[in-house]
Short mmCIF file of C-alpha atoms in Angstrom, two decimals:
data_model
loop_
_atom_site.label_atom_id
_atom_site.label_comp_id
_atom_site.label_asym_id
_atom_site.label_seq_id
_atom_site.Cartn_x
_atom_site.Cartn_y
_atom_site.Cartn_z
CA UNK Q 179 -100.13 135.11 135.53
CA UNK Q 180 -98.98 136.19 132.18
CA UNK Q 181 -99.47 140.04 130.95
CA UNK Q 182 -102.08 140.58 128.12
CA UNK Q 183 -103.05 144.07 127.49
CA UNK Q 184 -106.76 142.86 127.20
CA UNK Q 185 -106.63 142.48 131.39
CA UNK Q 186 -105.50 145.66 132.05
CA UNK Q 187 -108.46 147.29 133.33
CA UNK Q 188 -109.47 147.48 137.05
CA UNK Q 189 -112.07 144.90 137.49
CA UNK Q 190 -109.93 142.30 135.50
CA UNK Q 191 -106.69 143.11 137.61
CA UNK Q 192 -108.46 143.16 141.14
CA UNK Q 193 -109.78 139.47 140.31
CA UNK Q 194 -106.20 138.68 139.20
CA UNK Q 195 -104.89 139.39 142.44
CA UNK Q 196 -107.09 137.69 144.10
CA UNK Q 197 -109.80 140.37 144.93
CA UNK Q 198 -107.48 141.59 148.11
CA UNK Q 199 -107.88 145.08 149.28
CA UNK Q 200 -110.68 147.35 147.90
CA UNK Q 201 -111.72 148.16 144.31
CA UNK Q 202 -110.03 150.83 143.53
CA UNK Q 203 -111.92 152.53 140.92
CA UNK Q 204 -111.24 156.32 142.43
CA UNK Q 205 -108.14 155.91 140.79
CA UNK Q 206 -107.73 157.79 137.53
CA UNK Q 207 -106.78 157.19 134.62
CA UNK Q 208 -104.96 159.99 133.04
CA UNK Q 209 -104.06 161.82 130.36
CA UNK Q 210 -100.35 161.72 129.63
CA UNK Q 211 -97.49 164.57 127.63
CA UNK Q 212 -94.22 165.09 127.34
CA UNK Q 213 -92.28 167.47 128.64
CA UNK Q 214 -88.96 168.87 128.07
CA UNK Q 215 -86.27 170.77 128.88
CA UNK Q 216 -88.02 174.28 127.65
CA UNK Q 217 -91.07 173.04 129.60
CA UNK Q 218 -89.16 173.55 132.70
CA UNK Q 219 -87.67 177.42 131.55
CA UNK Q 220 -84.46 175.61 130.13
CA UNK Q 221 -82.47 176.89 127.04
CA UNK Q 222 -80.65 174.35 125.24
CA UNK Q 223 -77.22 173.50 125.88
CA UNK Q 224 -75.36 171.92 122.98
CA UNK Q 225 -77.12 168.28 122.88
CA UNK Q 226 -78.55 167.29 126.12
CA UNK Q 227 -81.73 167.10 126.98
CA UNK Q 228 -81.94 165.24 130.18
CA UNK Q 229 -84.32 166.16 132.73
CA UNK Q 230 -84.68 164.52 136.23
CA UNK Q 231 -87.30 165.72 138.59
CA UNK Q 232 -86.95 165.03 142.56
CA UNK Q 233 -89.21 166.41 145.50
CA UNK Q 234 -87.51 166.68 149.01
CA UNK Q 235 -90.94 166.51 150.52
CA UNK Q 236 -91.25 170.42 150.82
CA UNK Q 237 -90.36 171.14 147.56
CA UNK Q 238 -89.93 169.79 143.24
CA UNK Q 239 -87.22 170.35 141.20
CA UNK Q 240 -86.44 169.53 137.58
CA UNK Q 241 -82.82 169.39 136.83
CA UNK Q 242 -81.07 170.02 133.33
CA UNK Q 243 -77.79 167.43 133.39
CA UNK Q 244 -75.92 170.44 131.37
CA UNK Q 245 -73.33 172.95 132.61
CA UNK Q 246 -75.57 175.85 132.70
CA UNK Q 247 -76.26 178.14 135.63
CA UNK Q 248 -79.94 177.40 136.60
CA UNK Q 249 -82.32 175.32 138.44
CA UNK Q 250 -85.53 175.10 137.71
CA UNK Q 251 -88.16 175.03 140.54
CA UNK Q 252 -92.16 174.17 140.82
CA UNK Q 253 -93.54 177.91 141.93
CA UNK Q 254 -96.56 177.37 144.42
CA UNK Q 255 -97.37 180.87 144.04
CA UNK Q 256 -97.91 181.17 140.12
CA UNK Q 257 -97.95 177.00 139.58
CA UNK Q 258 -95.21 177.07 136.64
CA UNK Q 259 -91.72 176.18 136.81
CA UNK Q 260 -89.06 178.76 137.44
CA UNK Q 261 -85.66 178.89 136.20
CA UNK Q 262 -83.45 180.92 139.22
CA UNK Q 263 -79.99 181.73 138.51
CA UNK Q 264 -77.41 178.72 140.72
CA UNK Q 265 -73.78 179.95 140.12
CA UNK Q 266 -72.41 176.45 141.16
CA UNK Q 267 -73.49 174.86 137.76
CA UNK Q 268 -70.91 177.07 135.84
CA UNK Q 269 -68.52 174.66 137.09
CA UNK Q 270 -69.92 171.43 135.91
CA UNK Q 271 -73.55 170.04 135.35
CA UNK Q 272 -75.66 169.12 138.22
CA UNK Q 273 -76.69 165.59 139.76
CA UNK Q 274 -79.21 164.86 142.60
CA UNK Q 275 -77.70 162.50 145.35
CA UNK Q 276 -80.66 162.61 147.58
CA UNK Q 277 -84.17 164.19 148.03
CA UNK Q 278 -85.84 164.03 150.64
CA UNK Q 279 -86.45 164.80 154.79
CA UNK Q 280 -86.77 169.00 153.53
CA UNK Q 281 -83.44 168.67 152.05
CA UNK Q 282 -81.37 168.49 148.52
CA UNK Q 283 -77.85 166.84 148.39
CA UNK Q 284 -76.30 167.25 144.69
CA UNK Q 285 -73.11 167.22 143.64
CA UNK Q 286 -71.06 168.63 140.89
CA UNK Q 287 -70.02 166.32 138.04
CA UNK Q 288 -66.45 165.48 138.31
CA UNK Q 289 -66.06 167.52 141.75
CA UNK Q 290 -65.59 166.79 145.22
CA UNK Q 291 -68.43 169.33 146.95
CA UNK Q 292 -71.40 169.25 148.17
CA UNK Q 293 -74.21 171.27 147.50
CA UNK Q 294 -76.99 171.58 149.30
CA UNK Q 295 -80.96 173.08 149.20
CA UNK Q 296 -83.54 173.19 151.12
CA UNK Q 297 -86.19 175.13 148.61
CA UNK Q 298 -84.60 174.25 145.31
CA UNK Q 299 -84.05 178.13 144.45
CA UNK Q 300 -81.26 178.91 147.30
CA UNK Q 301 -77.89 176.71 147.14
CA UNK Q 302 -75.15 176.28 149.42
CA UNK Q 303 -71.51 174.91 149.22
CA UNK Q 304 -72.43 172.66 152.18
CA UNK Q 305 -68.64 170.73 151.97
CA UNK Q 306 -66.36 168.85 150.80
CA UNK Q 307 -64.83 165.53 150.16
CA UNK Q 308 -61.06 165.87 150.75
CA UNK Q 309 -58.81 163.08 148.78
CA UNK Q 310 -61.34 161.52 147.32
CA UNK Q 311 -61.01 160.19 144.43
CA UNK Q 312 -63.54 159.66 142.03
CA UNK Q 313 -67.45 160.45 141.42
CA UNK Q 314 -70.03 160.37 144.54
CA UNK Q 315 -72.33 157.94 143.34
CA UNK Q 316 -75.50 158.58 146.22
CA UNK Q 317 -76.06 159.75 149.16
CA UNK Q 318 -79.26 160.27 152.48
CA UNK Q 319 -79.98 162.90 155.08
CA UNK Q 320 -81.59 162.74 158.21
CA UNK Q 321 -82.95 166.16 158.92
CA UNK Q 322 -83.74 164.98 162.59
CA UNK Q 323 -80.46 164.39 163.83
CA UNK Q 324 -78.41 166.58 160.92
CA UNK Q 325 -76.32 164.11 159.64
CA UNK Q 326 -75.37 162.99 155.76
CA UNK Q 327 -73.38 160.68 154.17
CA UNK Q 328 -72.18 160.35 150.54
CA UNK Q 329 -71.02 157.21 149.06
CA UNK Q 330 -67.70 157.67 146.50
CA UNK Q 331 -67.36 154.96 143.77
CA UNK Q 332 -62.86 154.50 144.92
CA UNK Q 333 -61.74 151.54 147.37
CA UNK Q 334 -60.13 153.39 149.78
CA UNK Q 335 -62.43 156.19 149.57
CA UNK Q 336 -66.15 154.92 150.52
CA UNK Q 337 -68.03 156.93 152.38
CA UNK Q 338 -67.82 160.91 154.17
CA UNK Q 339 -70.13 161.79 156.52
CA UNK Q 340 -71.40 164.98 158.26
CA UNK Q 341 -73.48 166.64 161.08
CA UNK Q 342 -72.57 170.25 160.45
CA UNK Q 343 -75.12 172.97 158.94
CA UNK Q 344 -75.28 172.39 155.14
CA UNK Q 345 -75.27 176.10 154.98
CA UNK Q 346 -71.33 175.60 155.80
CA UNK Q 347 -68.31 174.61 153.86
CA UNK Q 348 -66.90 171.96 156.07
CA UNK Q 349 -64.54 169.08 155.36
CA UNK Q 350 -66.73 166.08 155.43
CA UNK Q 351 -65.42 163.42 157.47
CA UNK Q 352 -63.64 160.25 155.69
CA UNK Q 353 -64.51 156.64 156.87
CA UNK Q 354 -63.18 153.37 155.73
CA UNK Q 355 -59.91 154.60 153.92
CA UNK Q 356 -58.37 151.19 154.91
CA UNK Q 357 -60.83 150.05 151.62
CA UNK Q 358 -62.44 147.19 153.58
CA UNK Q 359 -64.16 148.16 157.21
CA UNK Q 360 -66.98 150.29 155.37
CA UNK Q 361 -68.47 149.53 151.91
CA UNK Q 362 -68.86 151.02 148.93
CA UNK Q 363 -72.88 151.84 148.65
CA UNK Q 364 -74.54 151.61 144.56
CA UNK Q 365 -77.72 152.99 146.47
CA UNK Q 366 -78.29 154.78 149.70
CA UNK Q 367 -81.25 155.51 151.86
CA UNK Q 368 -82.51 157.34 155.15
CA UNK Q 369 -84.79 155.10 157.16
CA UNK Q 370 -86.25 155.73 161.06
CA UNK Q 371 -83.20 156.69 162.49
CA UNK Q 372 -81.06 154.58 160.05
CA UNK Q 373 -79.01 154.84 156.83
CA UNK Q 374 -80.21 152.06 154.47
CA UNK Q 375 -77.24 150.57 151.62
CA UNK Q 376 -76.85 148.70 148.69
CA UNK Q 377 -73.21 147.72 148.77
CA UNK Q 378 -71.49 147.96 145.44
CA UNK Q 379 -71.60 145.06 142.91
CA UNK Q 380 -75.59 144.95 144.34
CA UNK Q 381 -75.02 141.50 146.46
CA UNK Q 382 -75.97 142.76 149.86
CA UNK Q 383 -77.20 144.91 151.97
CA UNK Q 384 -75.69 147.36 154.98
CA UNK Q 385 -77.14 149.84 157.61
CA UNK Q 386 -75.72 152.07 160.15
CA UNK Q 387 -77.54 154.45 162.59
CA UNK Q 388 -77.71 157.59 161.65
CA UNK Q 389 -76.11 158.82 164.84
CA UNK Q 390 -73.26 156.59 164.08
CA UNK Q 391 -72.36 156.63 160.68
CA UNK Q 392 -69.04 155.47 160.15
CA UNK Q 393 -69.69 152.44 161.64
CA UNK Q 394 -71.84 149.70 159.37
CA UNK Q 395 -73.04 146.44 159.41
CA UNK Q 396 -74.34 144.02 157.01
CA UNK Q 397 -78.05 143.30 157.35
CA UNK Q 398 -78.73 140.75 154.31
CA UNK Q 399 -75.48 139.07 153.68
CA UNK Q 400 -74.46 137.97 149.94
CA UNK Q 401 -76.66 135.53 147.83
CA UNK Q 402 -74.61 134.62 144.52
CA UNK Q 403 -78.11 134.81 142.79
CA UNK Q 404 -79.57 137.45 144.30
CA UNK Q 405 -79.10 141.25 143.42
CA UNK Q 406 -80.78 144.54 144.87
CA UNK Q 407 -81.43 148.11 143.12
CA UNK Q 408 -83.13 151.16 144.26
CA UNK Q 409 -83.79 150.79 147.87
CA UNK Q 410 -86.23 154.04 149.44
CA UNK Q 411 -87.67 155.01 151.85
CA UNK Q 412 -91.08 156.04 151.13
CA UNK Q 413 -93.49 157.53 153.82
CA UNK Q 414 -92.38 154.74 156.76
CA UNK Q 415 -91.92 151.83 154.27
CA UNK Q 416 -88.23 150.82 152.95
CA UNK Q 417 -89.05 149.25 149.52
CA UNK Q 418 -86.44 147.35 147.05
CA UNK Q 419 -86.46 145.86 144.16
CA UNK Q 420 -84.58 142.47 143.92
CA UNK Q 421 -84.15 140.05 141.25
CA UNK Q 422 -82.46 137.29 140.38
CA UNK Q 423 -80.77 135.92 136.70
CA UNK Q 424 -81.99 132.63 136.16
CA UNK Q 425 -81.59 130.74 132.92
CA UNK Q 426 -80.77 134.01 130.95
CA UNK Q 427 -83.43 135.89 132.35
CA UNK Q 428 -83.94 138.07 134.72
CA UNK Q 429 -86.75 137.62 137.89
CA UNK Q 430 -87.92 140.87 139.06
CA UNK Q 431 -89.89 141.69 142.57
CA UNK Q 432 -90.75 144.56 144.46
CA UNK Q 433 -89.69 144.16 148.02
CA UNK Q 434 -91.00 145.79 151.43
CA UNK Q 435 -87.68 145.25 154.25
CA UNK Q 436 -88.63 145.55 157.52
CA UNK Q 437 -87.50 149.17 159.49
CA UNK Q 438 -84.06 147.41 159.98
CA UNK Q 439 -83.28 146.40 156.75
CA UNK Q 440 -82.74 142.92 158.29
CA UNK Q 441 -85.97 140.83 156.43
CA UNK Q 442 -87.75 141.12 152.84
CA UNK Q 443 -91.37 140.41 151.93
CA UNK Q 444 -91.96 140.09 148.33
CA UNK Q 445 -95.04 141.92 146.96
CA UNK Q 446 -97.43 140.90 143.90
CA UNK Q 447 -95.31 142.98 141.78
CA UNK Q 448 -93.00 140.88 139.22
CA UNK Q 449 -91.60 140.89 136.15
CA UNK Q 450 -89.95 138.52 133.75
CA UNK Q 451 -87.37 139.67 131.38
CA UNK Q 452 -84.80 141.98 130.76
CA UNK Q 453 -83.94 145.04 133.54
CA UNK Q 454 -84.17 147.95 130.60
CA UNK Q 455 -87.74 147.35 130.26
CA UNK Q 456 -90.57 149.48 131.74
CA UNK Q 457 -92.27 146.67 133.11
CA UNK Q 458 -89.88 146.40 136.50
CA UNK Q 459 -91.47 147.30 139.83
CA UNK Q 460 -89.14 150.37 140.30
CA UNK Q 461 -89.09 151.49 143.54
CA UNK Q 462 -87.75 154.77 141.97
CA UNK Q 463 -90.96 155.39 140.61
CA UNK Q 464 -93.37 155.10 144.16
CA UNK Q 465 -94.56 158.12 145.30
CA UNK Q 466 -97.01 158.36 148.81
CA UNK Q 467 -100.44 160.10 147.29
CA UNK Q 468 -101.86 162.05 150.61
CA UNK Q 469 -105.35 162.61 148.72
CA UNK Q 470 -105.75 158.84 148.53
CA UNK Q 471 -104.11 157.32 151.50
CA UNK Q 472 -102.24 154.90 149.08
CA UNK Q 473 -98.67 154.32 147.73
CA UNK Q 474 -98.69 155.21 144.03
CA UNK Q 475 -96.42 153.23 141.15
CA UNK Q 476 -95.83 153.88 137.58
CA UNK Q 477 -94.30 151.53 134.71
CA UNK Q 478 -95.15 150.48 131.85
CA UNK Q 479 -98.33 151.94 130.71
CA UNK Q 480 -99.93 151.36 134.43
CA UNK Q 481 -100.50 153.60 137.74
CA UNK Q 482 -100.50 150.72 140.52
CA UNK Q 483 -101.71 151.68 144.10
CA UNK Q 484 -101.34 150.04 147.50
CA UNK Q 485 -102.35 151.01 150.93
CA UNK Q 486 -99.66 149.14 152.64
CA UNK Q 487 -96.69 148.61 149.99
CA UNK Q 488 -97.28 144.71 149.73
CA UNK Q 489 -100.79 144.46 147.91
CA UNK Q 490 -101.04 146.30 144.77
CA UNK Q 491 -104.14 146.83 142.19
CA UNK Q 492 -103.53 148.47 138.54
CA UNK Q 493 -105.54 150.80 136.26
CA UNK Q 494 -104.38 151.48 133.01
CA UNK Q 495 -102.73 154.07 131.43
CA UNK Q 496 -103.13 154.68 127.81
CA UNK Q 497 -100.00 156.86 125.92
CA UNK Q 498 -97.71 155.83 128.88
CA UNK Q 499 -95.20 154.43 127.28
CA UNK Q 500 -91.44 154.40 125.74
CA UNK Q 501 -88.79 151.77 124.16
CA UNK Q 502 -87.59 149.48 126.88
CA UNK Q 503 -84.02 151.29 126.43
CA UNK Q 504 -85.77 154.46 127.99
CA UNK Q 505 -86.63 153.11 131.17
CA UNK Q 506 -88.22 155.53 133.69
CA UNK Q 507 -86.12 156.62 136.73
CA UNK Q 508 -88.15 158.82 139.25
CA UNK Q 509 -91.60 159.77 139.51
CA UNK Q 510 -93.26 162.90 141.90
CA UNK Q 511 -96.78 164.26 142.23
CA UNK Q 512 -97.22 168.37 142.92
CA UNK Q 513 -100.72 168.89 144.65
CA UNK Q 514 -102.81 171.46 142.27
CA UNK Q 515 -100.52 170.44 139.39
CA UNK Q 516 -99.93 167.14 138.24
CA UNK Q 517 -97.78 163.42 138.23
CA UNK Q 518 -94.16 164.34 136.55
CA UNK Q 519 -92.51 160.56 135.77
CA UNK Q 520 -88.81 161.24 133.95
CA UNK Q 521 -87.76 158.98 130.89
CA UNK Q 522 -84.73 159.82 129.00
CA UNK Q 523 -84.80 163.38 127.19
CA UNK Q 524 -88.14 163.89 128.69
CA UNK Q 525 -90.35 164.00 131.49
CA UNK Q 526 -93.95 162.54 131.44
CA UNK Q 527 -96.66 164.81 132.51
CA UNK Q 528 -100.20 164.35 133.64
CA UNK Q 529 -102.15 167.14 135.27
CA UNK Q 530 -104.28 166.03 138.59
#
C-alpha cells in the first residue's frame, strides 16, 4: 500500500495491516525537540556538532564526535546529563563501536585502542590492536563469556579479539592476517552465545560463537541483488534491514533472522526509494520498551510498535521529522526521562 499522510493515524494503519495484533492505542503520541550539543553539558568545539546517544542496557550516553575531554552521561540521581572529565579524548574524538550486554566499546579516531566503560563516567584503556592498519569500523561483547571482537576496515587486518578484563591494557589477539580465512565485518552484533556479521561490501552474512571467535562461517551466502545493513540484537530478536536495487530504486525491508543468523523473515515494514531517506525500517532505531511489552521503532514522522518484531502497527508523530540527507542513526528510551532519537547535529527529544 502506498504512504499518504491522511492514513497515518492508528485506526487507519491497524486496518492497513490487516487488523493483526491488538489496537494499540496506549501508545503515545508525543511531543518532539531538539537537542544539542549544550543540551548534553557540551561546549563547542570549533564546528561540530554531532551527537550520538547509545545505552549499554545499564546505562545512556551522548557522545560529542570532537576532540575534547568529556563524556556526557544520563544522571539517575538528579535526571540531567553530566559532562565527567575522560582524559582519552585529548587524543582524538570519540566513536561508539558497541553498546550493549553492561558494556561500552569505543575507540579513538585514527588510533589503534580500545576503550572501554561500563557506567559511561569511568573509562579504561582496555587494549590494543597491534599492526593494524586502518580505522575499526564495529565491534560486540558478550558480557557472559568476556569476550570482544573489533572489526578493522584493512585486508590483512580483519578482526582482533579478546577475553581479558577490559579494565586491562592487553594486546588483542589478530585473526585472519592471511586477508581471506576471516572477513572483513561493515556491521557486527552479539547474539545468544554468537557474534552476528555483515561482511564488508554488505553481500552476506557470517557468525562465529562467541567462545570461538577467530573462527567464522558464512550463514547467508552472497545474493548479487541482495544487500544487508544494521544487523542487532535487540532483547532476544536479531533484526536486519535488507534491500535490494531494482530498476534504480531501492527495496527496503525490515528483517527478523532466526538465533543463528542462518534464515530471514521479512516483516510489514518496507520502503521504496532512496536509502538517505527517513522512511527505512532502521533497525538502528528499535529500542525494547519494558513498560509496554513491545519493540519500539522510529522513522519518519512515526513511532511503530510490535510485540514480536514481525507485526508492526504505527501512530503518528507530528514535528518528527528532517531532510532525507539527515537520516536518523540510533534511538534509546531513559525510564523517568524520555525517547532520545539522533539526526545529524542534533538529537530528537521527547519526554515520557
Amino acid at each position: 500500500m502506498s504512504y499518504h499522510s491522511n492514513f497515518n493515524n492508528t485506526l487507519a494503519i491497524w486496518t492497513a495491516f490487516g487488523g493483526r495484533g491488538e489496537l494499540i492505542l496506549p501508545i503515545p503520541t508525543l511531543s518532539w525537540q531538539r537537542k544539542y550539543y549544550n543540551d548534553f553539558g557540551y561546549t563547542k568545539y570549533g564546528s561540530e556538532t554531532r551527537i550520538d546517544v547509545h545505552d549499554n542496557g545499564n546505562a545512556q550516553i551522548a557522545v560529542y564526535r570532537a576532540k575534547t575531554p568529556y563524556m556526557s552521561y544520563y544522571n539517575k540521581a538528579t535526571g540531567k546529563w553530566t559532562v565527567v572529565n575522560v582524559s582519552w579524548w585529548n587524543n582524538g574524538a570519540p566513536e561508539i563501536l558497541w553498546a550493549g550486554d553492561g558494556v561500552f566499546l569505543a575507540k579513538i579516531i585514527g588510533l589503534a585502542n580500545i576503550i572501554a566503560s561500563f557506567d559511561g563516567i569511568t573509562w579504561y584503556n582496555a587494549g590494543y590492536c597491534q599492526g593494524a592498519q586502518n580505522s575499526m569500523t564495529t565491534g560486540a561483547y558478550d558480557s557472559n563469556r568476556g569476550a570482544g571482537v573489533v572489526s578493522w576496515w584493512y585486508y590483512k587486518s580483519p578482526v582482533y579479539y579478546n577475553f581479558a578484563s577490559l579494565t586491562q591494557r592487553v594486546a588483542w589477539t589478530l585473526v585472519g592476517a592471511d586477508g581471506t580465512s576471516v572477513p572483513i565485518f561493515s556491521y557486527m552484533t552479539a547474539h545468544k552465545g554468537r557474534f552476528i556479521g555483515i561482511v564488508g561490501g554488505d553481500r552476506s552474512i557470517a557468525s562465529a560463537s562467541t567462545s570461538s571467535p577467530g573462527s567464522w562461517s558464512t550463514t547467508i551466502s552472497e545474493d548479487l541483488n541482495t544487500y544487508y545493513m544494521y544487523v542487532r540484537s535487540v532483547h532476544d530478536k536479531l533484526f536486519v534491514m535488507k534491500y535490494r536495487y531494482v530498476s534504480g530504486i531501492f527495496h527496503v525491508n525490515l528483517c527478523v533472522m532466526n538465533d543463528s543468523a542462518t534464515e530471514l523473515t521479512e516483516t510489514n515494514l518496507s520502503h521504496v526509494g532512496n536509502l538517505a531517506n527517513n522512511k527505512i525500517p532502521n533497525p538502528q532505531n528499535i529500542i525494547w520498551m519494558e513498560d509496554w511489552g513491545k519493540y519500539a521503532l522510529f522513522n519518519e514522522g512515526m513511532l511503530y510498535v510490535s510485540a514480536d518484531g514481525l507485526t508492526w502497527e504505527g501512530v503518528e508523530q507530528p514535528g518528527f521529522t528532517t531532510t532525507n540527507s539527515d537520516t536518523f542513526g540510533g534511538a534509546i528510551y531513559v525510564p523517568g526521562d524520555g525517547f532520545y532519537v539522533k539526526a545529524s547535529g542534533y538529537v530528537y527529544y521527547a519526554p515520557y
